[in-house]
mmCIF file of N, CA and C in Angstrom:
data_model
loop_
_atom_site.group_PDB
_atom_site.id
_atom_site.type_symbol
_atom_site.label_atom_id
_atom_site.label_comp_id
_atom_site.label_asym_id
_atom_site.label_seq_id
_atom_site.Cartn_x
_atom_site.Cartn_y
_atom_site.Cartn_z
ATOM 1 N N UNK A 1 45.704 174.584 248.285
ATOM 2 C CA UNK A 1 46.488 173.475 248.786
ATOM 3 C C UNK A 1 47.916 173.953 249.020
ATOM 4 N N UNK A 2 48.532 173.252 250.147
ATOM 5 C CA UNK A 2 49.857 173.859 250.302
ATOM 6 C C UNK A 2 50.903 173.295 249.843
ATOM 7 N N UNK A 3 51.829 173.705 249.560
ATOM 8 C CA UNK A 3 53.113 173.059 248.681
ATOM 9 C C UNK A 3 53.595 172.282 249.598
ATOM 10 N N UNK A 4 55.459 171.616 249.530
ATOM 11 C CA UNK A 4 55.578 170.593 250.277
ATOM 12 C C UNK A 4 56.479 171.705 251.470
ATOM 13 N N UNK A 5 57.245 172.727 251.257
ATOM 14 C CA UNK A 5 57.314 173.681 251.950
ATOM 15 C C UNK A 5 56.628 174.206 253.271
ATOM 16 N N UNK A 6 55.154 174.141 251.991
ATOM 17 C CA UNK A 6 54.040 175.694 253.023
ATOM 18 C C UNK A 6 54.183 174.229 254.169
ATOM 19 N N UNK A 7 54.001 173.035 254.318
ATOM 20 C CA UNK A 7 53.417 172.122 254.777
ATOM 21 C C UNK A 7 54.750 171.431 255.774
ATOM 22 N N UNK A 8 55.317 171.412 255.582
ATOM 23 C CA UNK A 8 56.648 171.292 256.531
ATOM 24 C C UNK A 8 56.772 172.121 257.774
ATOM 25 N N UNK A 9 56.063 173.525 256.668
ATOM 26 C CA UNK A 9 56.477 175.156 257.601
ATOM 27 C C UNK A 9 56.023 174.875 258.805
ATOM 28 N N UNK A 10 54.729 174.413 258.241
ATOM 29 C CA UNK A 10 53.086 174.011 259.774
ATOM 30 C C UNK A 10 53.256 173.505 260.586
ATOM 31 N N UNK A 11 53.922 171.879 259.882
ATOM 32 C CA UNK A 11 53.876 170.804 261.156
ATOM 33 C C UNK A 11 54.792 171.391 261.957
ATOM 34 N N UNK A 12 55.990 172.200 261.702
ATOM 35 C CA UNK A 12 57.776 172.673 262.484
ATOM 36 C C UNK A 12 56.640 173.160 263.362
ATOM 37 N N UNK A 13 55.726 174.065 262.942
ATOM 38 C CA UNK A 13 55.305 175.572 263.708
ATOM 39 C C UNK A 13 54.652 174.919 264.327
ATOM 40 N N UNK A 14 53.018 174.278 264.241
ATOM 41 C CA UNK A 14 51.999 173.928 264.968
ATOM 42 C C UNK A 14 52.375 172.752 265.764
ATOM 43 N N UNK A 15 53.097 171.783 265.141
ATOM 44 C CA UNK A 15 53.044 169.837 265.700
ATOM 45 C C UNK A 15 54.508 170.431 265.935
ATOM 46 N N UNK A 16 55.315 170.797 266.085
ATOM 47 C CA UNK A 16 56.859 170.893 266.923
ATOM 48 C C UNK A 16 57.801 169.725 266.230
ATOM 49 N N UNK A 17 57.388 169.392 264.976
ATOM 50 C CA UNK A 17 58.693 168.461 264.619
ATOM 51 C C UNK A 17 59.999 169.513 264.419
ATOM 52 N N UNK A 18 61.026 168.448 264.202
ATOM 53 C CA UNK A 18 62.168 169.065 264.006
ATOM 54 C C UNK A 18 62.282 169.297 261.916
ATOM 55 N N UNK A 19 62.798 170.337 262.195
ATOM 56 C CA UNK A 19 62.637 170.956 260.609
ATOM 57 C C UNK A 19 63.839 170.185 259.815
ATOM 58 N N UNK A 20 64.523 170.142 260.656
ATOM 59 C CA UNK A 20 65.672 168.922 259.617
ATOM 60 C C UNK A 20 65.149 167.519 259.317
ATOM 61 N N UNK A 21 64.388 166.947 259.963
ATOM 62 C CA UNK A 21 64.005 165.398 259.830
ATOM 63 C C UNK A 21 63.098 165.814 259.083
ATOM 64 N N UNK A 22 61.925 166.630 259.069
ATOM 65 C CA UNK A 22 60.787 167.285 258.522
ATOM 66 C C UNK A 22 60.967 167.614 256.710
ATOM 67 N N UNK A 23 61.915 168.004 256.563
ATOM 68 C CA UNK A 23 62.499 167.989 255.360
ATOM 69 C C UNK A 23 62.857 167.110 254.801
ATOM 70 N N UNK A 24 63.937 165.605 255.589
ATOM 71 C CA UNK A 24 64.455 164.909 254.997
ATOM 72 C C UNK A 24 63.082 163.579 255.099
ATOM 73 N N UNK A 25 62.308 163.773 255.509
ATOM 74 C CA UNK A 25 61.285 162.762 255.316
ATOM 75 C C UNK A 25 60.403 163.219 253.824
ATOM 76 N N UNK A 26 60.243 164.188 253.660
ATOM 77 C CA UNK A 26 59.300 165.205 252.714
ATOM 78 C C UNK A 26 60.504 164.706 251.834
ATOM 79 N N UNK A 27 61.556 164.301 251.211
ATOM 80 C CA UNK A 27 62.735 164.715 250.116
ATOM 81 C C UNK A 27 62.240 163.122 249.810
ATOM 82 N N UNK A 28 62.444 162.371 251.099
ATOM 83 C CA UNK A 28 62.591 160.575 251.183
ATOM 84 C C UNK A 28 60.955 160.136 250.401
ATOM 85 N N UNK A 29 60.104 160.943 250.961
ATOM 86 C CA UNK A 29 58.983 160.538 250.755
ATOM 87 C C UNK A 29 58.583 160.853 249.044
ATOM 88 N N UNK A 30 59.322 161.974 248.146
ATOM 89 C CA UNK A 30 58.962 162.137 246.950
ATOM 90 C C UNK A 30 59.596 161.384 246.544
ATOM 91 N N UNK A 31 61.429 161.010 246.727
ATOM 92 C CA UNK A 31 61.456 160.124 245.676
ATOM 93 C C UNK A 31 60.982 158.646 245.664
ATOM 94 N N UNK A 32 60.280 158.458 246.457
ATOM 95 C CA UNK A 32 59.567 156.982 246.710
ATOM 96 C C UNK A 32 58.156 157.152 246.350
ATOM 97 N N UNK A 33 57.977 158.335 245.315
ATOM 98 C CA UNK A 33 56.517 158.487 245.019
ATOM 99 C C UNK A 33 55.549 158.718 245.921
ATOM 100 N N UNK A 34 55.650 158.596 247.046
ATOM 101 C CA UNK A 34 54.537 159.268 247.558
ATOM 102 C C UNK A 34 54.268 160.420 247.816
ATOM 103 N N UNK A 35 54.506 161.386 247.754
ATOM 104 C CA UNK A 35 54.470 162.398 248.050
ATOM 105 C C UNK A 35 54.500 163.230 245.868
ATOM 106 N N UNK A 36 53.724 164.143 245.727
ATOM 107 C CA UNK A 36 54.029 164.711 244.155
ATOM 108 C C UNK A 36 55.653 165.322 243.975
ATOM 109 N N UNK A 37 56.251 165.281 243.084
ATOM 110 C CA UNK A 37 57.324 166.273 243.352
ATOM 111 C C UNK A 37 56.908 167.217 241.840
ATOM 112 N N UNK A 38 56.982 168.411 242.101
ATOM 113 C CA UNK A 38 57.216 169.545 241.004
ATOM 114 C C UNK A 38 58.286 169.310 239.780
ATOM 115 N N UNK A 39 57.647 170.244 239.439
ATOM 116 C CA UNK A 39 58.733 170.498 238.017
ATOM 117 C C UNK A 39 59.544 172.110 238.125
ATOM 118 N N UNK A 40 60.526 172.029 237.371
ATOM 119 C CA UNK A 40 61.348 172.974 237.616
ATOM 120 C C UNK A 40 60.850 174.519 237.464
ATOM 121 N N UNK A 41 60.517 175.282 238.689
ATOM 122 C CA UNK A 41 60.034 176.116 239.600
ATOM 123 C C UNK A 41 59.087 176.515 239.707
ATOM 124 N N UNK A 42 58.531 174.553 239.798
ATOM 125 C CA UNK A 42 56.957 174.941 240.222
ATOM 126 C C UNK A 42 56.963 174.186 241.353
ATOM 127 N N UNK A 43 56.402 174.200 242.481
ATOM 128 C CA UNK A 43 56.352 173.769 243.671
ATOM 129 C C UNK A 43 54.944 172.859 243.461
ATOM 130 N N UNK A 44 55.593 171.937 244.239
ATOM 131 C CA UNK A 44 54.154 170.545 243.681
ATOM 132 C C UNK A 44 53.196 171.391 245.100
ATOM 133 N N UNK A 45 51.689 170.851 244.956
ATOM 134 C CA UNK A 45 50.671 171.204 245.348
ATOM 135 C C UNK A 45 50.278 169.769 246.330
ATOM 136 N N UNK A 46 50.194 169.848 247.866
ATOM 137 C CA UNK A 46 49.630 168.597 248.911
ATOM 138 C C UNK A 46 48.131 168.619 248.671
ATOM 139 N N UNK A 47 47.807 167.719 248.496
ATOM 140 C CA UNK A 47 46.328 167.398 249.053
ATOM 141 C C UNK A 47 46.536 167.111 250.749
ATOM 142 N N UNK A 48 45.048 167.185 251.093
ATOM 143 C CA UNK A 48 45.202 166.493 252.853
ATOM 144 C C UNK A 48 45.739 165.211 253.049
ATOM 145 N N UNK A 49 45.403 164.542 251.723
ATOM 146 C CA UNK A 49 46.368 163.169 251.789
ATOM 147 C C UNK A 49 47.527 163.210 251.814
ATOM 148 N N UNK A 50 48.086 163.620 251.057
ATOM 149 C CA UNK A 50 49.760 163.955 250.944
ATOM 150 C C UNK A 50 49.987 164.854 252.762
ATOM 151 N N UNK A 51 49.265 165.596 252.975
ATOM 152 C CA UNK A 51 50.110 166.095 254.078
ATOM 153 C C UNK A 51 49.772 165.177 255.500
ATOM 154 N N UNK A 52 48.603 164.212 255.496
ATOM 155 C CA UNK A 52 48.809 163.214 256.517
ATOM 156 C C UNK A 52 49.863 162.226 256.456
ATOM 157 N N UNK A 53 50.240 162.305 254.542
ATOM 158 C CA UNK A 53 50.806 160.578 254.830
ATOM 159 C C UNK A 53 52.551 161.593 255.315
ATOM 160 N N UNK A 54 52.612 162.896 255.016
ATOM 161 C CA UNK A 54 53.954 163.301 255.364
ATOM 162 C C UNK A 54 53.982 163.258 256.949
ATOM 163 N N UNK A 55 52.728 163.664 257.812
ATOM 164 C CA UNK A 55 52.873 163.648 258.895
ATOM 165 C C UNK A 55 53.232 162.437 259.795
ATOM 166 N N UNK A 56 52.625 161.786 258.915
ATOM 167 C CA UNK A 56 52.888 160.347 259.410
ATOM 168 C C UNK A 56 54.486 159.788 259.563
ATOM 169 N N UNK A 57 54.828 160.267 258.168
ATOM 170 C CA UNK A 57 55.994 159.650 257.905
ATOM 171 C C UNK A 57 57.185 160.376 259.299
ATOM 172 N N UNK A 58 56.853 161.807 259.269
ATOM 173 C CA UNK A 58 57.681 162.329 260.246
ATOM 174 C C UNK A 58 57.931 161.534 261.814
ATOM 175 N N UNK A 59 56.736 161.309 261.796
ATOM 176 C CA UNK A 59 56.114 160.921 263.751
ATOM 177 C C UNK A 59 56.633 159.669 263.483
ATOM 178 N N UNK A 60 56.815 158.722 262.668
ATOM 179 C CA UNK A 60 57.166 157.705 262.832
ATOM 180 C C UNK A 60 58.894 157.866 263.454
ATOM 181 N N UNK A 61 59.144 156.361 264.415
ATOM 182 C CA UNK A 61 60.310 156.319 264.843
ATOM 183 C C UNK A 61 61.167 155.400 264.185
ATOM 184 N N UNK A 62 61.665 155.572 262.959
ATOM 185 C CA UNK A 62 62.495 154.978 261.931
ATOM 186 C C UNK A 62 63.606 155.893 261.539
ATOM 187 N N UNK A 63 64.196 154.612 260.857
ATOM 188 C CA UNK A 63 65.175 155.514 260.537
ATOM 189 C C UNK A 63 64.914 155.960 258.792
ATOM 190 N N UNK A 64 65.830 156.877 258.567
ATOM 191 C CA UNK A 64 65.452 157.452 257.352
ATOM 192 C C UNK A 64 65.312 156.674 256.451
ATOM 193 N N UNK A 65 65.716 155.918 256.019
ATOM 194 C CA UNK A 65 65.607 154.943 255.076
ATOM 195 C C UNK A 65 64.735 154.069 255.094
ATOM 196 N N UNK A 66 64.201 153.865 256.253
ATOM 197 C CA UNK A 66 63.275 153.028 256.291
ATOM 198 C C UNK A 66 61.629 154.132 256.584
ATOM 199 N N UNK A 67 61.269 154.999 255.819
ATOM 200 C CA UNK A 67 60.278 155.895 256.371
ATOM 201 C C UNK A 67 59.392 155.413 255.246
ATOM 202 N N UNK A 68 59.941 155.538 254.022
ATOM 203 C CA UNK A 68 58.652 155.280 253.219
ATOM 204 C C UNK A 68 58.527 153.704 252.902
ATOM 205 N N UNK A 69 58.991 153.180 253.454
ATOM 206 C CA UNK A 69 58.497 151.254 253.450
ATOM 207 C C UNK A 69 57.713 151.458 254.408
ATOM 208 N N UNK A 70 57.902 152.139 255.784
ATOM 209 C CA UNK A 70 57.188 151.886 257.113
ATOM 210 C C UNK A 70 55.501 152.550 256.745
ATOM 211 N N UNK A 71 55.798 154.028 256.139
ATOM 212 C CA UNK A 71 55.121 154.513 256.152
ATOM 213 C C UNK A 71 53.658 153.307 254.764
ATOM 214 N N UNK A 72 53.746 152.968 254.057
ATOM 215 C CA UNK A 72 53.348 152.385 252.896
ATOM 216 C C UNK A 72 52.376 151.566 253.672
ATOM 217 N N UNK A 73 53.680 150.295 254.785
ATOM 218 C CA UNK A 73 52.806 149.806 255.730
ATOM 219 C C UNK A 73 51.981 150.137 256.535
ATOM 220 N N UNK A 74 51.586 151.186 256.942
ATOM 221 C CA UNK A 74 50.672 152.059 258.170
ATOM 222 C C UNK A 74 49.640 151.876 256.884
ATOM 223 N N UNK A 75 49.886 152.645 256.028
ATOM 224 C CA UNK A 75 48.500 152.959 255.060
ATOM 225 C C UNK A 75 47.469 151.537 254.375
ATOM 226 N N UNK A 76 48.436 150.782 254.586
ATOM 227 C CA UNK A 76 48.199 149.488 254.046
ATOM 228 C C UNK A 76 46.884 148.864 255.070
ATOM 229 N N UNK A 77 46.948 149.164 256.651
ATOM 230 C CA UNK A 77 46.265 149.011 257.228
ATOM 231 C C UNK A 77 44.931 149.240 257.562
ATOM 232 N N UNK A 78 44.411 148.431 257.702
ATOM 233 C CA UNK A 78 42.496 148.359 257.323
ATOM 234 C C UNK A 78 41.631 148.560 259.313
ATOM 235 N N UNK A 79 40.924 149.001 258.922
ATOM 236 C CA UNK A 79 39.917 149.206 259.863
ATOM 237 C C UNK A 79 39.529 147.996 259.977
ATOM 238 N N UNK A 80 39.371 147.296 261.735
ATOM 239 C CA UNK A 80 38.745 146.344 262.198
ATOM 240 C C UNK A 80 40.458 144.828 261.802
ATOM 241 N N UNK A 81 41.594 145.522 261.427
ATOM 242 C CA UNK A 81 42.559 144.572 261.946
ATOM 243 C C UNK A 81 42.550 144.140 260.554
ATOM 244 N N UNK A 82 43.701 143.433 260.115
ATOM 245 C CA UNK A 82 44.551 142.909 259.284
ATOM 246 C C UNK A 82 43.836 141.607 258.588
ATOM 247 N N UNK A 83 43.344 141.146 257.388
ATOM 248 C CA UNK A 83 42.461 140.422 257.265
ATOM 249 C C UNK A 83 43.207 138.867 257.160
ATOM 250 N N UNK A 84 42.248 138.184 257.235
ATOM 251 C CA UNK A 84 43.459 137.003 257.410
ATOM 252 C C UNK A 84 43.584 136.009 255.949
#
């Protein structure tokens, strides 16, 4: 599994985000718990979950502060629409 680093490195390299927002979403997103954060110099470990919900958080068009409320809401969302 890749750290929150190896996983930043990818999306910059493969998906073309910008490495400054890429970072500050990954920083926004641990201290709002979603994302694991490490302990001192150990680099926390992504599951595929953790690195969709970071991808997510990146692609979204918010502003920083608002990434991990927005993002919470995306996940919140159910197959076949919003139940009533």
């Amino acid at each position: 599994m890749p750290s929150t680093k190896q996983a930043c490195d990818a999306l910059v390299r493969r998906v073309g985000y910008d490495p400054g927002r890429t970072k500050e979403v990954a920083r926004a997103l641990t201290e709002a718990d979603m994302l694991p954060s490490g302990s001192p110099g150990v680099s926390p470990q992504l599951t595929p979950q953790d690195v969709a919900t970071l991808m997510l958080g990146v692609a979204l068009d918010v502003p920083l502060r608002a990434v991990a409320d927005t993002v919470s809401e995306y996940r919140a969302l159910r197959r076949g629409g919003v139940p009533e």
